[in-house]
Structure formats: C-alpha cells, structure tokens
Short mmCIF file of C-alpha atoms in Angstrom, two decimals:
data_model
loop_
_atom_site.label_atom_id
_atom_site.label_comp_id
_atom_site.label_asym_id
_atom_site.label_seq_id
_atom_site.Cartn_x
_atom_site.Cartn_y
_atom_site.Cartn_z
CA GLU I 1 0.01 0.12 0.06
CA ASP I 2 1.65 3.48 -0.90
CA GLN I 3 1.90 5.14 2.12
CA VAL I 4 4.46 8.90 3.00
CA THR I 5 5.04 9.60 6.77
CA GLN I 6 6.89 13.28 7.55
CA SER I 7 8.87 14.27 10.81
CA PRO I 8 9.24 15.11 13.11
CA GLU I 9 5.17 16.88 13.23
CA ALA I 10 6.16 19.71 14.63
CA LEU I 11 9.75 21.59 14.62
CA ARG I 12 10.19 25.21 16.52
CA LEU I 13 13.02 26.71 15.14
CA GLN I 14 15.21 30.41 16.21
CA GLU I 15 14.83 32.54 13.88
CA GLY I 16 18.51 31.72 11.23
CA GLU I 17 19.05 27.61 12.55
CA SER I 18 19.22 26.26 9.81
CA SER I 19 17.12 22.53 9.64
CA SER I 20 15.24 19.29 7.07
CA LEU I 21 11.96 17.95 7.59
CA ASN I 22 11.99 14.17 6.85
CA CYS I 23 9.20 12.81 3.90
CA SER I 24 9.80 9.68 4.07
CA TYR I 25 7.75 7.41 1.19
CA THR I 26 6.77 3.57 0.07
CA VAL I 27 4.99 3.73 -3.68
CA SER I 28 4.62 0.99 -5.94
CA GLY I 29 6.98 3.11 -8.66
CA LEU I 30 7.06 6.81 -7.50
CA ARG I 31 6.34 9.13 -10.93
CA GLY I 32 6.39 12.54 -8.40
CA LEU I 33 7.82 14.24 -5.15
CA PHE I 34 5.61 16.98 -4.32
CA TRP I 35 6.16 19.69 -1.75
CA TYR I 36 3.66 22.16 -0.04
CA ARG I 37 3.00 24.61 2.48
CA GLN I 38 0.31 25.00 4.24
CA ASP I 39 -0.68 28.83 6.29
CA PRO I 40 -3.26 28.71 8.74
CA GLY I 41 -6.47 29.00 7.55
CA LYS I 42 -5.43 28.88 3.80
CA GLY I 43 -5.46 25.66 0.84
CA PRO I 44 -1.63 24.06 0.64
CA GLU I 45 0.38 25.81 -1.57
CA PHE I 46 2.68 24.51 -3.94
CA LEU I 47 6.54 24.55 -3.64
CA PHE I 48 8.27 21.85 -5.78
CA THR I 49 8.23 18.45 -8.02
CA LEU I 50 10.53 16.03 -7.88
CA TYR I 51 10.98 13.16 -10.03
CA SER I 52 13.80 10.98 -9.25
CA ALA I 53 16.74 10.32 -7.17
CA GLY I 54 19.27 12.66 -7.03
CA GLU I 55 17.21 15.23 -7.88
CA GLU I 56 17.42 18.75 -6.34
CA LYS I 57 14.28 21.67 -6.13
CA GLU I 58 15.43 25.15 -4.78
CA LYS I 59 13.22 28.43 -3.94
CA GLU I 60 14.39 31.10 -1.80
CA ARG I 61 15.57 29.50 1.95
CA LEU I 62 13.97 26.02 0.76
CA LYS I 63 15.99 23.06 -1.15
CA ALA I 64 14.26 19.55 -1.32
CA THR I 65 15.91 16.56 -2.40
CA LEU I 66 15.49 13.11 -3.55
CA THR I 67 16.32 9.90 -2.58
CA LYS I 68 14.33 6.24 -3.12
CA LYS I 69 13.08 6.36 -0.23
CA GLU I 70 12.40 9.83 1.05
CA SER I 71 12.91 13.65 0.33
CA PHE I 72 13.69 16.31 2.74
CA LEU I 73 13.08 20.14 2.70
CA HIS I 74 16.16 21.85 4.00
CA ILE I 75 15.67 25.04 5.43
CA THR I 76 18.96 27.62 5.53
CA ALA I 77 18.68 30.47 7.74
CA PRO I 78 14.93 30.18 8.18
CA LYS I 79 12.89 33.71 9.05
CA PRO I 80 9.77 33.82 10.81
CA GLU I 81 7.67 34.04 7.99
CA ASP I 82 8.67 30.48 7.09
CA SER I 83 6.36 29.58 9.37
CA ALA I 84 3.53 26.43 7.82
CA THR I 85 2.80 23.65 7.72
CA TYR I 86 5.04 21.47 5.24
CA LEU I 87 2.79 18.92 3.23
CA CYS I 88 4.64 16.27 1.04
CA ALA I 89 2.85 13.58 -1.17
CA VAL I 90 3.03 11.47 -3.40
CA GLN I 91 1.95 10.29 -6.46
CA ALA I 92 2.51 6.60 -7.88
CA VAL I 93 3.31 5.56 -11.64
CA VAL I 94 0.34 4.86 -13.70
CA GLY I 95 -0.24 1.66 -15.14
CA ILE I 96 -0.56 -0.68 -18.03
CA SER I 97 -4.36 0.68 -18.42
CA GLY I 98 -3.26 4.24 -18.32
CA GLY I 99 -5.51 6.20 -15.92
CA TYR I 100 -3.96 8.40 -13.22
CA ASN I 101 -2.87 8.08 -9.96
CA LYS I 102 -4.63 10.12 -6.77
CA LEU I 103 -1.81 12.32 -4.46
CA ILE I 104 -1.30 10.53 -1.19
CA PHE I 105 -0.57 12.68 1.42
CA GLY I 106 1.79 12.89 4.32
CA ALA I 107 0.65 14.44 7.78
CA GLY I 108 2.33 17.40 7.61
CA THR I 109 5.91 19.03 9.41
CA ARG I 110 4.99 22.00 11.84
CA LEU I 111 6.95 24.34 11.85
CA ALA I 112 7.24 27.56 14.11
CA VAL I 113 9.99 29.84 13.30
CA HIS I 114 11.09 32.39 16.36
CA PRO I 115 12.84 35.77 16.08
CA ASP X 1 -4.20 35.01 -11.92
CA ALA X 2 -6.93 33.99 -10.58
CA GLY X 3 -6.61 31.29 -8.28
CA VAL X 4 -8.93 27.57 -7.24
CA ILE X 5 -12.30 29.90 -5.45
CA GLN X 6 -14.62 28.11 -2.87
CA SER X 7 -17.50 29.37 -1.22
CA PRO X 8 -18.55 29.44 1.25
CA ARG X 9 -15.51 30.23 3.33
CA HIS X 10 -17.32 29.44 6.42
CA GLU X 11 -20.36 27.02 6.91
CA VAL X 12 -22.09 26.26 10.20
CA THR X 13 -25.15 24.23 10.04
CA GLU X 14 -27.35 22.22 12.09
CA MET X 15 -27.60 18.48 11.36
CA GLY X 16 -29.86 16.97 8.73
CA GLN X 17 -29.70 20.09 6.62
CA GLU X 18 -28.44 19.64 2.91
CA VAL X 19 -24.77 21.59 2.28
CA THR X 20 -23.61 22.84 -0.65
CA LEU X 21 -20.27 23.75 -1.20
CA ARG X 22 -18.64 25.26 -4.80
CA CYS X 23 -15.96 25.82 -6.75
CA LYS X 24 -14.03 27.76 -9.54
CA PRO X 25 -11.25 25.95 -10.69
CA ILE X 26 -8.65 27.74 -12.84
CA SER X 27 -9.34 28.99 -16.53
CA GLY X 28 -7.89 26.54 -18.59
CA HIS X 29 -7.04 23.14 -15.97
CA ASP X 30 -8.56 20.45 -16.85
CA TYR X 31 -8.59 18.20 -13.53
CA LEU X 32 -10.96 19.10 -10.82
CA PHE X 33 -10.12 17.36 -7.10
CA TRP X 34 -12.64 17.52 -4.05
CA TYR X 35 -10.60 17.07 -0.58
CA ARG X 36 -11.53 17.01 3.11
CA GLN X 37 -8.80 17.81 5.79
CA THR X 38 -9.27 16.72 9.53
CA MET X 39 -6.84 16.47 12.28
CA MET X 40 -7.51 13.09 12.74
CA ARG X 41 -7.42 11.71 9.00
CA GLY X 42 -5.25 14.89 7.62
CA LEU X 43 -6.04 15.52 3.53
CA GLU X 44 -8.37 13.12 2.18
CA LEU X 45 -9.31 12.97 -1.92
CA LEU X 46 -13.57 12.81 -2.39
CA ILE X 47 -13.40 12.45 -5.44
CA TYR X 48 -11.76 14.18 -8.95
CA PHE X 49 -13.30 14.86 -12.75
CA ASN X 50 -11.29 14.90 -16.18
CA ASN X 51 -12.72 17.27 -18.63
CA ASN X 52 -15.50 17.73 -16.37
CA VAL X 53 -16.32 14.04 -15.96
CA PRO X 54 -16.41 11.32 -12.81
CA ILE X 55 -13.20 9.76 -12.70
CA ASP X 56 -12.67 8.56 -9.41
CA ASP X 57 -15.43 8.92 -6.79
CA SER X 58 -14.28 5.60 -4.34
CA GLY X 59 -13.08 8.50 -1.58
CA MET X 60 -16.53 9.76 -1.65
CA PRO X 61 -17.50 8.63 2.79
CA GLU X 62 -20.99 7.46 1.64
CA ASP X 63 -24.62 7.70 -0.47
CA ARG X 64 -25.12 11.42 1.61
CA PHE X 65 -22.37 12.76 -0.66
CA SER X 66 -22.28 14.03 -3.91
CA ALA X 67 -20.68 15.93 -6.68
CA LYS X 68 -21.26 17.16 -10.07
CA MET X 69 -19.31 19.65 -12.23
CA PRO X 70 -21.86 20.81 -15.03
CA ASN X 71 -19.14 22.81 -17.29
CA ALA X 72 -15.60 23.82 -16.84
CA SER X 73 -15.44 26.55 -15.00
CA PHE X 74 -17.91 25.51 -12.20
CA SER X 75 -18.28 22.10 -9.05
CA THR X 76 -19.80 21.27 -6.42
CA LEU X 77 -20.19 19.42 -3.81
CA LYS X 78 -23.35 18.28 -1.22
CA ILE X 79 -23.73 16.61 1.37
CA GLN X 80 -27.48 15.92 2.53
CA PRO X 81 -28.07 14.91 5.13
CA SER X 82 -25.07 16.41 7.11
CA GLU X 83 -24.40 15.46 10.32
CA PRO X 84 -21.72 16.40 13.29
CA ARG X 85 -18.98 14.19 12.37
CA ASP X 86 -18.60 15.46 7.95
CA SER X 87 -16.85 18.87 10.01
CA ALA X 88 -13.93 19.54 8.09
CA VAL X 89 -12.30 21.63 5.59
CA TYR X 90 -13.39 21.43 2.27
CA PHE X 91 -11.02 21.72 -1.11
CA CYS X 92 -11.24 21.90 -4.27
CA ALA X 93 -8.11 22.20 -6.49
CA SER X 94 -7.50 21.98 -10.16
CA SER X 95 -4.93 20.83 -12.35
CA LEU X 96 -3.76 20.87 -16.29
CA GLU X 97 -3.54 18.22 -17.99
CA GLY X 98 -1.16 15.22 -17.79
CA GLY X 99 -1.96 15.78 -14.30
CA ASP X 100 0.55 13.51 -13.33
CA THR X 101 3.17 15.55 -14.11
CA GLN X 102 1.60 19.11 -13.09
CA PRO X 103 1.00 19.95 -9.64
CA GLN X 104 -2.55 20.87 -8.38
CA HIS X 105 -3.40 23.81 -7.49
CA PHE X 106 -5.65 24.16 -3.97
CA GLY X 107 -8.30 26.63 -3.22
CA ASP X 108 -8.21 28.58 0.58
CA GLY X 109 -11.83 26.23 1.72
CA THR X 110 -14.33 25.66 2.80
CA ARG X 111 -14.81 24.96 6.76
CA LEU X 112 -17.66 23.58 7.51
CA SER X 113 -19.29 23.15 11.12
CA ILE X 114 -22.75 20.91 11.60
CA LEU X 115 -23.84 21.31 14.91
#
C-alpha cells in the first residue's frame, strides 16, 4: 500500500537556525513527489515537484532533495515568515491500463520559526 | 491570475440540513479535485473530474455525498443530510492535463461545521 510518513510532526526553530524536514515514502513506482506549504486558514500552496532520485530543487531558503526512499526539505537560515505546515505528497506511476493515480499526502510537519 | 475560488469560506448549519460547497477552478485546467482535511485523517481525496467527467469517486465516504461538474468552470459538492462527523475543511484543487506531472493548485477551502 502506498504510504507517506513525515517527521517530525512539529519543529520549533530560532530565526537563522537551519534544519531539515523528512518525508519517507513507500510506493510501487514513483511518478512524482510534491512539496506544499500550508498557512493557517489557507489551502496548500505548491512548492516543488521531484521526479527521480538525486534531483534537487531550490526556492529562496528552501531546497528539496529526493532519494529512492525519502525526500528532505532543507530550510537554510529560516525567518519567522517561513512558519507554516509543510506537506509532502507522492504519486505512483500510471499502470499499463493508463489513467491517473491520486496524490497520497503525509500528515505534515508544523514549523514554527521564532525571532 | 485568479486561483481556485471556493465558496462559502465558512458554513455552520444544523445536522440534517443540506450543504452545498462550490468551486471555480483555474481557467484552462482539465482536472478538478475535491479533498477533505481533518486533524485525524489529514488530506483525503474524495472525488476527481477530468474534462467535467467524474473519474474516481472511491473516496466519497457515503451516499450522502455527491459531486457534480456541469461545466469547465464550476463544480459543487453536496452533503445531504449532513451529520456532525462531516465537520472538516473541504478543499477544491485543479490542475492541467498531464495531471500526473502537473501540480494541483488549491483553493482556500470551506470550513464546515455541523452542529
């Protein structure tokens, strides 16, 4: 069964204190891994898509990396405005019959960055 | 650019009443998704449409839930009759064709409370 586990559940950082969030996944064949950011009272906001092991994507203070079993979201010198819940989702490859495989979301990591 | 628009943002109603949630996807997007988010179960896919046609409704919890997409710019999710356990945040998302390689873009959700 396809599964996504994110750790830690919650993370508290001081401004400028770099850290990493983890997304471990089990999927029959990975089509894509997605990172989203969700602010309170808002919908998830797309950050990155990763497709294959070794791939990396960067955006401002965020860098996402991918291995065959997990993805990391590295946050360098975070600021209070980086506080949010970060969601990871995976999508399995489409089978021979075609179609579309739904995203499987993890429970998220709640990040709080304090000044 | 206008994102995914959902209405209402908040809905409070009594058990047994009919609830209708509305969604306007991003213009030109071919896929539309309805999700439910709770603390206990996270983000769950309820149903998705491709070119206005329902493709997979296996996530719809009960027959009390129904969804329609009469045209490319409008979709509804209806609960009749509503129950307190339906209380959650309901999100609509849309994406371009080639949905397995395109990110889903989410609206800001409808917070539903059933008393």
